[in-house]
């Protein structure tokens, strides 16, 4: 194997019609303030027919000089690399037209090689902005957009099949989206995105799912949603055979916020007092707020340690007992919170039902509202305690979507944003013929 052939192999050039120059085949130049490597080569062959008139070459097509081009290659050793390619020009004596030799490494009238474009398409699965991709490959932002359009088809849903177990949640997409929030639909079994809708309004969701055949909608077994009221009625109508499941995270979040608000409300009353002890208690409630939200069964009651704001050694259990002794209302809300998270963590549906239906005294308005919400969605919450499905998968995807959006400093077009999400999750395949 000659050294010229080795050079072409290193560059990934498989066109046998391209030959490296005999002399001065490697040069270094400064372009746009960067030191670049320039590899000189020539493209020539005997054409079978004229590109202009289609006349078969029987000696009627002759060589007519060359055209110098500089297609961009992938970087070598971190250096921008160009191919100084002399393309053969041909003259057809039949029609008098000229045409240029073509190669498979770069499209006609394009100065960016197919390898560079493919690299952009592959690197698009990384969480990197289009601007950074353009800088990495030394092309323009618009080139990156065109490459994505050329190498990836826009995701189009085929309305013939629905997953048996769905997980649904909303997220903030782009300002130009029709609704305030967009909707993400996931397959709970294979842990993949099923589709993304531009808005979460009932009419849009209804129109989307009604495109699927009735027998497919009847096959859906479970649908996991949050506590958003309109969702529950809508999905029960769309999937009459499915069990509606409230995500357990949202159940805990409701009482978590209610307890936090009860703590802050009591702290505000202490803040107004000029008493020194009240001021100290205020600081204790502010510092140990995480301990108040901690699961009661995990509180340490045997290990005595020094804690700032407390005299002597004290356990976590001792801190909580002291803080709850300050206010009866805080203690009642704390007990309600702990009961709910205990029933959720240990899957106690009967205890949950009996507790939310009991008349609770001394609770804040927020905690009462949370329990009222639980009563209204009791069947779906009981399902959450009986099934293992949750929206943890969707929440993780939502976090990744936020990172994608932040890396790009936001998106204006929903379609572009949606496609980029599918690209990063490798749900769109690169076209082989792109």
mmCIF file with all atom_site columns, C-alpha atoms in Angstrom, residues 203-301:
data_model
loop_
_atom_site.group_PDB
_atom_site.id
_atom_site.type_symbol
_atom_site.label_atom_id
_atom_site.label_alt_id
_atom_site.label_comp_id
_atom_site.label_asym_id
_atom_site.label_entity_id
_atom_site.label_seq_id
_atom_site.pdbx_PDB_ins_code
_atom_site.Cartn_x
_atom_site.Cartn_y
_atom_site.Cartn_z
_atom_site.occupancy
_atom_site.B_iso_or_equiv
_atom_site.pdbx_formal_charge
_atom_site.auth_seq_id
_atom_site.auth_comp_id
_atom_site.auth_asym_id
_atom_site.auth_atom_id
_atom_site.pdbx_PDB_model_num
ATOM 1  C CA . UNK A 1 203 ? -59.251 19.802 23.453 1.00 0.00 ? 203 UNK A CA 1
ATOM 2  C CA . UNK A 1 204 ? -55.738 19.254 22.069 1.00 0.00 ? 204 UNK A CA 1
ATOM 3  C CA . UNK A 1 205 ? -55.235 16.104 24.152 1.00 0.00 ? 205 UNK A CA 1
ATOM 4  C CA . UNK A 1 206 ? -58.665 14.783 23.168 1.00 0.00 ? 206 UNK A CA 1
ATOM 5  C CA . UNK A 1 207 ? -58.038 15.457 19.452 1.00 0.00 ? 207 UNK A CA 1
ATOM 6  C CA . UNK A 1 208 ? -54.659 13.705 19.643 1.00 0.00 ? 208 UNK A CA 1
ATOM 7  C CA . UNK A 1 209 ? -55.769 10.494 21.356 1.00 0.00 ? 209 UNK A CA 1
ATOM 8  C CA . UNK A 1 210 ? -59.006 10.236 19.372 1.00 0.00 ? 210 UNK A CA 1
ATOM 9  C CA . UNK A 1 211 ? -56.864 9.650  16.273 1.00 0.00 ? 211 UNK A CA 1
ATOM 10 C CA . UNK A 1 212 ? -55.969 6.251  17.693 1.00 0.00 ? 212 UNK A CA 1
ATOM 11 C CA . UNK A 1 213 ? -58.445 3.403  17.069 1.00 0.00 ? 213 UNK A CA 1
ATOM 12 C CA . UNK A 1 214 ? -60.925 2.599  19.832 1.00 0.00 ? 214 UNK A CA 1
ATOM 13 C CA . UNK A 1 215 ? -59.467 -0.907 20.275 1.00 0.00 ? 215 UNK A CA 1
ATOM 14 C CA . UNK A 1 216 ? -56.011 0.577  20.932 1.00 0.00 ? 216 UNK A CA 1
ATOM 15 C CA . UNK A 1 217 ? -57.347 3.005  23.548 1.00 0.00 ? 217 UNK A CA 1
ATOM 16 C CA . UNK A 1 218 ? -59.216 0.127  25.157 1.00 0.00 ? 218 UNK A CA 1
ATOM 17 C CA . UNK A 1 219 ? -55.931 -1.796 25.555 1.00 0.00 ? 219 UNK A CA 1
ATOM 18 C CA . UNK A 1 220 ? -54.371 0.893  27.770 1.00 0.00 ? 220 UNK A CA 1
ATOM 19 C CA . UNK A 1 221 ? -54.136 -0.533 31.297 1.00 0.00 ? 221 UNK A CA 1
ATOM 20 C CA . UNK A 1 222 ? -52.735 2.341  33.392 1.00 0.00 ? 222 UNK A CA 1
ATOM 21 C CA . UNK A 1 223 ? -52.284 6.103  33.031 1.00 0.00 ? 223 UNK A CA 1
ATOM 22 C CA . UNK A 1 224 ? -50.056 7.954  35.520 1.00 0.00 ? 224 UNK A CA 1
ATOM 23 C CA . UNK A 1 225 ? -50.845 11.665 35.936 1.00 0.00 ? 225 UNK A CA 1
ATOM 24 C CA . UNK A 1 226 ? -50.454 14.382 38.557 1.00 0.00 ? 226 UNK A CA 1
ATOM 25 C CA . UNK A 1 227 ? -53.206 15.883 40.734 1.00 0.00 ? 227 UNK A CA 1
ATOM 26 C CA . UNK A 1 228 ? -54.345 18.316 38.012 1.00 0.00 ? 228 UNK A CA 1
ATOM 27 C CA . UNK A 1 229 ? -58.135 17.845 38.203 1.00 0.00 ? 229 UNK A CA 1
ATOM 28 C CA . UNK A 1 230 ? -59.158 18.130 34.517 1.00 0.00 ? 230 UNK A CA 1
ATOM 29 C CA . UNK A 1 231 ? -56.671 15.383 33.556 1.00 0.00 ? 231 UNK A CA 1
ATOM 30 C CA . UNK A 1 232 ? -58.400 12.743 35.626 1.00 0.00 ? 232 UNK A CA 1
ATOM 31 C CA . UNK A 1 233 ? -61.828 13.157 34.026 1.00 0.00 ? 233 UNK A CA 1
ATOM 32 C CA . UNK A 1 234 ? -60.328 13.500 30.546 1.00 0.00 ? 234 UNK A CA 1
ATOM 33 C CA . UNK A 1 235 ? -58.144 10.385 30.653 1.00 0.00 ? 235 UNK A CA 1
ATOM 34 C CA . UNK A 1 236 ? -60.894 8.336  32.269 1.00 0.00 ? 236 UNK A CA 1
ATOM 35 C CA . UNK A 1 237 ? -63.086 9.210  29.272 1.00 0.00 ? 237 UNK A CA 1
ATOM 36 C CA . UNK A 1 238 ? -60.320 8.510  26.738 1.00 0.00 ? 238 UNK A CA 1
ATOM 37 C CA . UNK A 1 239 ? -59.223 5.212  28.301 1.00 0.00 ? 239 UNK A CA 1
ATOM 38 C CA . UNK A 1 240 ? -62.320 3.668  29.919 1.00 0.00 ? 240 UNK A CA 1
ATOM 39 C CA . UNK A 1 241 ? -60.549 0.355  30.681 1.00 0.00 ? 241 UNK A CA 1
ATOM 40 C CA . UNK A 1 242 ? -57.461 1.972  32.227 1.00 0.00 ? 242 UNK A CA 1
ATOM 41 C CA . UNK A 1 243 ? -56.694 2.490  35.905 1.00 0.00 ? 243 UNK A CA 1
ATOM 42 C CA . UNK A 1 244 ? -55.845 6.109  36.689 1.00 0.00 ? 244 UNK A CA 1
ATOM 43 C CA . UNK A 1 245 ? -52.794 6.492  38.944 1.00 0.00 ? 245 UNK A CA 1
ATOM 44 C CA . UNK A 1 246 ? -51.735 9.673  40.749 1.00 0.00 ? 246 UNK A CA 1
ATOM 45 C CA . UNK A 1 247 ? -47.971 10.077 40.882 1.00 0.00 ? 247 UNK A CA 1
ATOM 46 C CA . UNK A 1 248 ? -46.808 9.476  44.467 1.00 0.00 ? 248 UNK A CA 1
ATOM 47 C CA . UNK A 1 249 ? -44.344 12.367 44.312 1.00 0.00 ? 249 UNK A CA 1
ATOM 48 C CA . UNK A 1 250 ? -47.203 14.833 43.813 1.00 0.00 ? 250 UNK A CA 1
ATOM 49 C CA . UNK A 1 251 ? -49.108 13.356 46.763 1.00 0.00 ? 251 UNK A CA 1
ATOM 50 C CA . UNK A 1 252 ? -46.149 13.928 49.087 1.00 0.00 ? 252 UNK A CA 1
ATOM 51 C CA . UNK A 1 253 ? -45.478 17.377 47.596 1.00 0.00 ? 253 UNK A CA 1
ATOM 52 C CA . UNK A 1 254 ? -48.983 18.562 48.511 1.00 0.00 ? 254 UNK A CA 1
ATOM 53 C CA . UNK A 1 255 ? -48.586 17.882 52.247 1.00 0.00 ? 255 UNK A CA 1
ATOM 54 C CA . UNK A 1 256 ? -44.918 18.897 52.150 1.00 0.00 ? 256 UNK A CA 1
ATOM 55 C CA . UNK A 1 257 ? -45.847 22.401 51.001 1.00 0.00 ? 257 UNK A CA 1
ATOM 56 C CA . UNK A 1 258 ? -48.719 22.587 53.481 1.00 0.00 ? 258 UNK A CA 1
ATOM 57 C CA . UNK A 1 259 ? -46.424 21.743 56.422 1.00 0.00 ? 259 UNK A CA 1
ATOM 58 C CA . UNK A 1 260 ? -43.807 24.224 55.243 1.00 0.00 ? 260 UNK A CA 1
ATOM 59 C CA . UNK A 1 261 ? -46.415 26.968 55.065 1.00 0.00 ? 261 UNK A CA 1
ATOM 60 C CA . UNK A 1 262 ? -47.622 26.100 58.586 1.00 0.00 ? 262 UNK A CA 1
ATOM 61 C CA . UNK A 1 263 ? -44.034 26.366 59.865 1.00 0.00 ? 263 UNK A CA 1
ATOM 62 C CA . UNK A 1 264 ? -43.445 29.709 58.114 1.00 0.00 ? 264 UNK A CA 1
ATOM 63 C CA . UNK A 1 265 ? -46.763 31.070 59.408 1.00 0.00 ? 265 UNK A CA 1
ATOM 64 C CA . UNK A 1 266 ? -45.796 30.239 62.999 1.00 0.00 ? 266 UNK A CA 1
ATOM 65 C CA . UNK A 1 267 ? -42.307 31.681 62.444 1.00 0.00 ? 267 UNK A CA 1
ATOM 66 C CA . UNK A 1 268 ? -43.864 34.972 61.341 1.00 0.00 ? 268 UNK A CA 1
ATOM 67 C CA . UNK A 1 269 ? -45.732 35.236 64.646 1.00 0.00 ? 269 UNK A CA 1
ATOM 68 C CA . UNK A 1 270 ? -42.449 34.673 66.509 1.00 0.00 ? 270 UNK A CA 1
ATOM 69 C CA . UNK A 1 271 ? -40.707 37.249 64.343 1.00 0.00 ? 271 UNK A CA 1
ATOM 70 C CA . UNK A 1 272 ? -43.104 39.959 65.485 1.00 0.00 ? 272 UNK A CA 1
ATOM 71 C CA . UNK A 1 273 ? -42.345 39.222 69.131 1.00 0.00 ? 273 UNK A CA 1
ATOM 72 C CA . UNK A 1 274 ? -39.553 41.123 70.875 1.00 0.00 ? 274 UNK A CA 1
ATOM 73 C CA . UNK A 1 275 ? -38.983 38.280 73.329 1.00 0.00 ? 275 UNK A CA 1
ATOM 74 C CA . UNK A 1 276 ? -35.428 36.857 73.262 1.00 0.00 ? 276 UNK A CA 1
ATOM 75 C CA . UNK A 1 277 ? -36.640 33.241 73.544 1.00 0.00 ? 277 UNK A CA 1
ATOM 76 C CA . UNK A 1 278 ? -39.072 33.750 70.650 1.00 0.00 ? 278 UNK A CA 1
ATOM 77 C CA . UNK A 1 279 ? -36.186 35.063 68.560 1.00 0.00 ? 279 UNK A CA 1
ATOM 78 C CA . UNK A 1 280 ? -34.125 31.951 69.347 1.00 0.00 ? 280 UNK A CA 1
ATOM 79 C CA . UNK A 1 281 ? -37.045 29.655 68.522 1.00 0.00 ? 281 UNK A CA 1
ATOM 80 C CA . UNK A 1 282 ? -37.506 31.491 65.231 1.00 0.00 ? 282 UNK A CA 1
ATOM 81 C CA . UNK A 1 283 ? -33.885 30.765 64.303 1.00 0.00 ? 283 UNK A CA 1
ATOM 82 C CA . UNK A 1 284 ? -34.271 27.100 65.298 1.00 0.00 ? 284 UNK A CA 1
ATOM 83 C CA . UNK A 1 285 ? -37.348 26.669 63.124 1.00 0.00 ? 285 UNK A CA 1
ATOM 84 C CA . UNK A 1 286 ? -35.555 28.355 60.248 1.00 0.00 ? 286 UNK A CA 1
ATOM 85 C CA . UNK A 1 287 ? -32.382 26.269 60.558 1.00 0.00 ? 287 UNK A CA 1
ATOM 86 C CA . UNK A 1 288 ? -33.955 22.842 61.093 1.00 0.00 ? 288 UNK A CA 1
ATOM 87 C CA . UNK A 1 289 ? -36.700 23.011 58.458 1.00 0.00 ? 289 UNK A CA 1
ATOM 88 C CA . UNK A 1 290 ? -35.282 19.964 56.653 1.00 0.00 ? 290 UNK A CA 1
ATOM 89 C CA . UNK A 1 291 ? -35.446 17.952 59.859 1.00 0.00 ? 291 UNK A CA 1
ATOM 90 C CA . UNK A 1 292 ? -39.150 18.791 60.198 1.00 0.00 ? 292 UNK A CA 1
ATOM 91 C CA . UNK A 1 293 ? -39.783 17.385 56.701 1.00 0.00 ? 293 UNK A CA 1
ATOM 92 C CA . UNK A 1 294 ? -37.727 14.256 57.349 1.00 0.00 ? 294 UNK A CA 1
ATOM 93 C CA . UNK A 1 295 ? -39.560 10.928 57.701 1.00 0.00 ? 295 UNK A CA 1
ATOM 94 C CA . UNK A 1 296 ? -40.272 10.411 61.384 1.00 0.00 ? 296 UNK A CA 1
ATOM 95 C CA . UNK A 1 297 ? -39.147 6.776  61.326 1.00 0.00 ? 297 UNK A CA 1
ATOM 96 C CA . UNK A 1 298 ? -35.674 7.804  60.114 1.00 0.00 ? 298 UNK A CA 1
ATOM 97 C CA . UNK A 1 299 ? -35.081 10.358 62.895 1.00 0.00 ? 299 UNK A CA 1
ATOM 98 C CA . UNK A 1 300 ? -32.113 9.416  65.076 1.00 0.00 ? 300 UNK A CA 1
ATOM 99 C CA . UNK A 1 301 ? -33.147 9.069  68.716 1.00 0.00 ? 301 UNK A CA 1
#
